[in-house]
Amino acid sequence: MDCCFCGIRACAKVILAPICIPYKLCCGSKSNTSPQHPHVPSPISKQPSISSLSKSSLPKGNYEVFLNFRGPDTRHQFTGFLFNTLDNVKIRTFMDDNDLYQGEEIGPSLVKSIEQSKIYVVILSANYAESKWCLRELAKIVECRERDKRHIILPIFYLVDPFDVKHQAGPYEKAFQQHERNCAPEIVQSWRKALELVGRLSGWHVKRTDQHKDTLDGVFKTILAVIRRNDNLLDTSDLVGIDEHVKAITEKLSLESPDLTMVGIHGFGGIGKTTIARTVYHKLGDEFERQCFLQNIREKQEVDKDAAIELQKTLISSVMMRKDFTISINSVEEGRKLIEDRVTPFIILIVLDDVDEKFNFKEVLGDLENFARGSRFIITSRNIKVLSSFNKNKCKLYEVGPLNRQLSLQLFCKHAFGEDGPQSGFETLAKKIVKKINGVPLVLEVIGKSLSKEEKSFWEGTLAQIEKIPPKEIIQTLRISYEQLDYQAQQIFLDIACLYIGENKDLASYMWSDIGFYPDKEIPLLIHRSLIKIGDDNKFQVHDQLRDMGRAIVREESFEHPWMRSRVWNKKEAVELLQYKKGSINVKALNLEDEYETGKLTCEYFQNLSELRYFEAHGVAFEGDFNEILPNIRSLCLREHKNEGCYPTNFQMRNLVTLDLEDSWDLKSDWGGWSQLKTANKLKFLNLSGCSSLTRLPDLPRSGSLEGINLSKVSNLDPDVELNVGGLWNLKQLYLNDVKLKRISGGTIGTMKKLKVLDVSDLECENLEEVLADIAELSSLETLTTTKPLTDELQDIDDLTPSDIELPTSLKRLRTSSPVVNLSELLKLKVLTVQDCYDPKLQIPSVEDSWWKESKLKHITLINTNIDIASSSSPLPRLPSSLEFLIIWDCLESKWLPTLENLENLIELGIIECGHLQEIQGLEKLLQCNNLKSLQIASCPKLTSTFRRGGRFVNSSLQELCLRNCGGSIPRLSNFPSLKELEIGKIIGEASEQVTILALFTTLS
């Protein structure tokens, strides 16, 4: 199979010959383009890195958050406000009256509360160290954290310097002098150790009392993000009764057989079919060369006439292993041919989720026999007859039935009480509710969450409602949770179910906030009640049963007349509404889903839609006078907007908060809508990326409301065009990649103190050096992308040398060609990519620097970069111990690399085409850590000793090993019992003597 990007032969089996760069580094490379809906972060000051807080799931316990604080200092201020904020969204929070306690030891119940909590918020105030009770709690917290790294500590330095906390100086010094006189030395030392550890952690520094609101917002959103991240991890420990299902389906898949196998999972909605399929998919995915999960097929086919083509695109892009992969498919037949060419050669695991009678396997995917032997298909459906139609392919059927009474009670109690059984006094009610729900997992979860922390009377009322629902319609019980919401939460849920599944949370929140809703309050509530979820990409997710429930509620507004409903998302109904001018003031949102075939939308179509606040259509053109038409529009998405000689006039934008015109390549500078843009004083986000026909930039509103601007690939502007950034002081995201400007006027980027994301890759601008000179002043910047050396852009500034150019310490993601002179200070950085940095060289902080211990870096990629390490360096510099992925590619001049011996968390290591590299220090010690899964060393001919001959150890984690064109001996292959992929070619040493060992590897694919 050839890679469609580089023409290199991709190999997933044993190779004993030289080939080109591995497919993983080509087909799996990341894109540098900005996202379609860039994340618009909330203003959190000094927020810890979410992904660095916990790699694995949070521990289970009665409490999600434990507050450690000194009562007289903060109870009725900061701590009290934080507790109320968390409690309002039903996050289980422990807040103890510790200032009322006396004695020398904390009691067993308090110890248990600390041990079972997931997140510790430590509020360190000026008089905190005076309280022995606070210090005892803190010592126990640190002990729990050291014993189980899944626990998370979030420190808040409240009117106290972090230095004083870390070193017990200032107000803490006097307190410890008193403790040393009155307490045992070992106890005092444990308190000092705990404060020192907490003082080193990233957190929030409250310097003034007027910073309360921003800090509270930051802590609250960080806690939500951590809990949300934990919810999104595939942790089967909370999936009650799933193990037996997974075991049974795994047996039916017959992995030991070389044949093609298909398993169909059936059962009614909400019973857990998708959850089971996804669990099997994640558990067995590594057994296959490729895998793909095609979800919500039934829904896609209901709303999109081109659903088959979209499914084909998703499958092909998954196999190509590129998230940014785009491919043009003009017909289903063309898609089948591409699948046969690019997908079927791989041994693949495919899940077809939620199919119905409209799905035709052969039409979408082609003949089953075309797929590589050993491939597996898992199909889920509510209808067993649909799966029976696959019997010609010998589809093995598996029915998912209701949970038994015992497992039902366990699942319900997990969500209602946070434990496996009912709390005292609720036993009878819990058992009655569980009996009525009849073993449906989704209903058990949603109803359980809705009853969490509620009074008995509320439980009794809910039970009375459930008893009125016939057993065969138990899925309707979900509606009870919806009806318990307040009006705003209901409206936000309906918007998500009808319009925003798979869309960016922050862009939707702009609209809700502008119409008087409070999304920061309501969205966490919806998440807590399990009505919605938010993925790591900050996009909404909703179970298909809950989606269908929400849409059914909207349809009930008028069964026969879609134009009388509040939201219209079905394309056929939306087209009919517009073409026949059937709109009404009831319609608040209208979505055409995809391209509108007739092309033009005249102002007459919208005459009766005065209350419309959301409109989305692709490939349309507007025409006519829109004066006083759509006066309440808030969110307008017109991707691939067309000119076609149409010039709308008086387009209403005074209430607009988001405008998305992405890829409107036909849109020119004389479009009639531009004249109104400067009046859009509420506008929060403007997306003009890909509007390549623009020769002038439109006048931007200067009200200070704009928070995001995307001008990526607006690449044909006139030579005299300037970008005026004056008045854009609230900007949080700015994308200027692949743009050519005369200059940036109105100030420097350094004046944008709230900027979090900046992309200036391939930006051409006469005064770029002046604009970026004070980039270190961007104290909120988290993501920076620049593919041109900052030092090259700045070399003409008087009295400024490359060593003067520093980056803000708030950075979390950096892609650059700069030597990054203050790398040791970027302790929040998680992802670092340095490309084409050769003069001056990239300097790695010395081993004496604490950077390698304190940095949060997870990913480092160095491409064509000269690493500044002399052969006399002793000891060699170290990379951060937190590192999980390290790729060093085409660094031809580098003779030495930092030592790898401390990288015990490393999962993937690739060192390719480093022609002068002489030694990789610490490699064998790295291999003795059982975390490394992939190791590639290629085209490093001057390596003298890759592995120590005869080294004896066992690495049970390594699955991929590639050694090509490099010196030294091959490691003993029997050291790697889990090896699945092996590639050996042109090893300068003894290779043939180990080839006979290959026969012993039953794991190799």
mmCIF file with all atom_site columns, C-alpha atoms in Angstrom, residues 644-708:
data_model
loop_
_atom_site.group_PDB
_atom_site.id
_atom_site.type_symbol
_atom_site.label_atom_id
_atom_site.label_alt_id
_atom_site.label_comp_id
_atom_site.label_asym_id
_atom_site.label_entity_id
_atom_site.label_seq_id
_atom_site.pdbx_PDB_ins_code
_atom_site.Cartn_x
_atom_site.Cartn_y
_atom_site.Cartn_z
_atom_site.occupancy
_atom_site.B_iso_or_equiv
_atom_site.pdbx_formal_charge
_atom_site.auth_seq_id
_atom_site.auth_comp_id
_atom_site.auth_asym_id
_atom_site.auth_atom_id
_atom_site.pdbx_PDB_model_num
ATOM 1  C CA . GLU A 1 644 ? -22.958 34.927 -8.312 1.00 0.00 ? 644 GLU A CA 1
ATOM 2  C CA . GLY A 1 645 ? -23.628 38.584 -9.057 1.00 0.00 ? 645 GLY A CA 1
ATOM 3  C CA . CYS A 1 646 ? -25.782 38.868 -5.937 1.00 0.00 ? 646 CYS A CA 1
ATOM 4  C CA . TYR A 1 647 ? -25.344 41.920 -3.748 1.00 0.00 ? 647 TYR A CA 1
ATOM 5  C CA . PRO A 1 648 ? -27.453 41.997 -0.585 1.00 0.00 ? 648 PRO A CA 1
ATOM 6  C CA . THR A 1 649 ? -27.962 45.449 0.847  1.00 0.00 ? 649 THR A CA 1
ATOM 7  C CA . ASN A 1 650 ? -28.694 46.656 4.384  1.00 0.00 ? 650 ASN A CA 1
ATOM 8  C CA . PHE A 1 651 ? -27.815 43.266 5.843  1.00 0.00 ? 651 PHE A CA 1
ATOM 9  C CA . GLN A 1 652 ? -28.654 43.357 9.562  1.00 0.00 ? 652 GLN A CA 1
ATOM 10 C CA . MET A 1 653 ? -25.641 42.673 11.800 1.00 0.00 ? 653 MET A CA 1
ATOM 11 C CA . ARG A 1 654 ? -26.278 44.812 14.844 1.00 0.00 ? 654 ARG A CA 1
ATOM 12 C CA . ASN A 1 655 ? -27.043 41.762 17.027 1.00 0.00 ? 655 ASN A CA 1
ATOM 13 C CA . LEU A 1 656 ? -24.633 39.355 15.336 1.00 0.00 ? 656 LEU A CA 1
ATOM 14 C CA . VAL A 1 657 ? -22.158 37.593 17.683 1.00 0.00 ? 657 VAL A CA 1
ATOM 15 C CA . THR A 1 658 ? -20.602 34.977 15.340 1.00 0.00 ? 658 THR A CA 1
ATOM 16 C CA . LEU A 1 659 ? -20.051 35.212 11.579 1.00 0.00 ? 659 LEU A CA 1
ATOM 17 C CA . ASP A 1 660 ? -18.535 32.219 9.778  1.00 0.00 ? 660 ASP A CA 1
ATOM 18 C CA . LEU A 1 661 ? -17.710 32.617 6.072  1.00 0.00 ? 661 LEU A CA 1
ATOM 19 C CA . GLU A 1 662 ? -15.002 29.958 5.899  1.00 0.00 ? 662 GLU A CA 1
ATOM 20 C CA . ASP A 1 663 ? -13.917 28.789 2.416  1.00 0.00 ? 663 ASP A CA 1
ATOM 21 C CA . SER A 1 664 ? -16.064 31.384 0.668  1.00 0.00 ? 664 SER A CA 1
ATOM 22 C CA . TRP A 1 665 ? -13.472 31.554 -2.102 1.00 0.00 ? 665 TRP A CA 1
ATOM 23 C CA . ASP A 1 666 ? -15.940 33.273 -4.456 1.00 0.00 ? 666 ASP A CA 1
ATOM 24 C CA . LEU A 1 667 ? -16.697 36.091 -2.018 1.00 0.00 ? 667 LEU A CA 1
ATOM 25 C CA . LYS A 1 668 ? -15.135 39.382 -3.131 1.00 0.00 ? 668 LYS A CA 1
ATOM 26 C CA . SER A 1 669 ? -14.448 42.688 -1.475 1.00 0.00 ? 669 SER A CA 1
ATOM 27 C CA . ASP A 1 670 ? -17.515 44.305 -3.074 1.00 0.00 ? 670 ASP A CA 1
ATOM 28 C CA . TRP A 1 671 ? -19.975 41.940 -1.370 1.00 0.00 ? 671 TRP A CA 1
ATOM 29 C CA . GLY A 1 672 ? -22.881 43.922 0.008  1.00 0.00 ? 672 GLY A CA 1
ATOM 30 C CA . GLY A 1 673 ? -22.634 42.428 3.482  1.00 0.00 ? 673 GLY A CA 1
ATOM 31 C CA . TRP A 1 674 ? -19.288 44.092 4.263  1.00 0.00 ? 674 TRP A CA 1
ATOM 32 C CA . SER A 1 675 ? -20.795 47.548 4.610  1.00 0.00 ? 675 SER A CA 1
ATOM 33 C CA . GLN A 1 676 ? -22.746 46.426 7.686  1.00 0.00 ? 676 GLN A CA 1
ATOM 34 C CA . LEU A 1 677 ? -19.927 44.510 9.379  1.00 0.00 ? 677 LEU A CA 1
ATOM 35 C CA . LYS A 1 678 ? -18.501 47.579 11.102 1.00 0.00 ? 678 LYS A CA 1
ATOM 36 C CA . THR A 1 679 ? -21.881 48.074 12.795 1.00 0.00 ? 679 THR A CA 1
ATOM 37 C CA . ALA A 1 680 ? -21.724 44.585 14.355 1.00 0.00 ? 680 ALA A CA 1
ATOM 38 C CA . ASN A 1 681 ? -20.712 45.931 17.754 1.00 0.00 ? 681 ASN A CA 1
ATOM 39 C CA . LYS A 1 682 ? -21.611 42.667 19.506 1.00 0.00 ? 682 LYS A CA 1
ATOM 40 C CA . LEU A 1 683 ? -19.515 40.468 17.211 1.00 0.00 ? 683 LEU A CA 1
ATOM 41 C CA . LYS A 1 684 ? -17.381 37.968 19.164 1.00 0.00 ? 684 LYS A CA 1
ATOM 42 C CA . PHE A 1 685 ? -15.957 35.716 16.464 1.00 0.00 ? 685 PHE A CA 1
ATOM 43 C CA . LEU A 1 686 ? -15.241 36.335 12.771 1.00 0.00 ? 686 LEU A CA 1
ATOM 44 C CA . ASN A 1 687 ? -14.047 33.510 10.502 1.00 0.00 ? 687 ASN A CA 1
ATOM 45 C CA . LEU A 1 688 ? -12.861 34.538 7.034  1.00 0.00 ? 688 LEU A CA 1
ATOM 46 C CA . SER A 1 689 ? -10.374 31.703 6.561  1.00 0.00 ? 689 SER A CA 1
ATOM 47 C CA . GLY A 1 690 ? -10.078 30.563 2.976  1.00 0.00 ? 690 GLY A CA 1
ATOM 48 C CA . CYS A 1 691 ? -11.740 33.674 1.520  1.00 0.00 ? 691 CYS A CA 1
ATOM 49 C CA . SER A 1 692 ? -9.003  33.801 -1.080 1.00 0.00 ? 692 SER A CA 1
ATOM 50 C CA . SER A 1 693 ? -10.749 36.213 -3.492 1.00 0.00 ? 693 SER A CA 1
ATOM 51 C CA . LEU A 1 694 ? -10.688 39.097 -1.016 1.00 0.00 ? 694 LEU A CA 1
ATOM 52 C CA . THR A 1 695 ? -8.384  41.917 -2.106 1.00 0.00 ? 695 THR A CA 1
ATOM 53 C CA . ARG A 1 696 ? -9.295  44.268 0.759  1.00 0.00 ? 696 ARG A CA 1
ATOM 54 C CA . LEU A 1 697 ? -10.094 43.522 4.382  1.00 0.00 ? 697 LEU A CA 1
ATOM 55 C CA . PRO A 1 698 ? -13.550 44.608 5.582  1.00 0.00 ? 698 PRO A CA 1
ATOM 56 C CA . ASP A 1 699 ? -13.855 47.300 8.236  1.00 0.00 ? 699 ASP A CA 1
ATOM 57 C CA . LEU A 1 700 ? -13.950 45.536 11.589 1.00 0.00 ? 700 LEU A CA 1
ATOM 58 C CA . PRO A 1 701 ? -16.139 46.700 14.472 1.00 0.00 ? 701 PRO A CA 1
ATOM 59 C CA . ARG A 1 702 ? -14.082 48.606 17.064 1.00 0.00 ? 702 ARG A CA 1
ATOM 60 C CA . SER A 1 703 ? -16.367 48.211 20.053 1.00 0.00 ? 703 SER A CA 1
ATOM 61 C CA . GLY A 1 704 ? -13.920 45.902 21.817 1.00 0.00 ? 704 GLY A CA 1
ATOM 62 C CA . SER A 1 705 ? -16.260 42.912 21.654 1.00 0.00 ? 705 SER A CA 1
ATOM 63 C CA . LEU A 1 706 ? -14.241 40.802 19.181 1.00 0.00 ? 706 LEU A CA 1
ATOM 64 C CA . GLU A 1 707 ? -12.548 37.800 20.817 1.00 0.00 ? 707 GLU A CA 1
ATOM 65 C CA . GLY A 1 708 ? -11.564 35.751 17.770 1.00 0.00 ? 708 GLY A CA 1
#
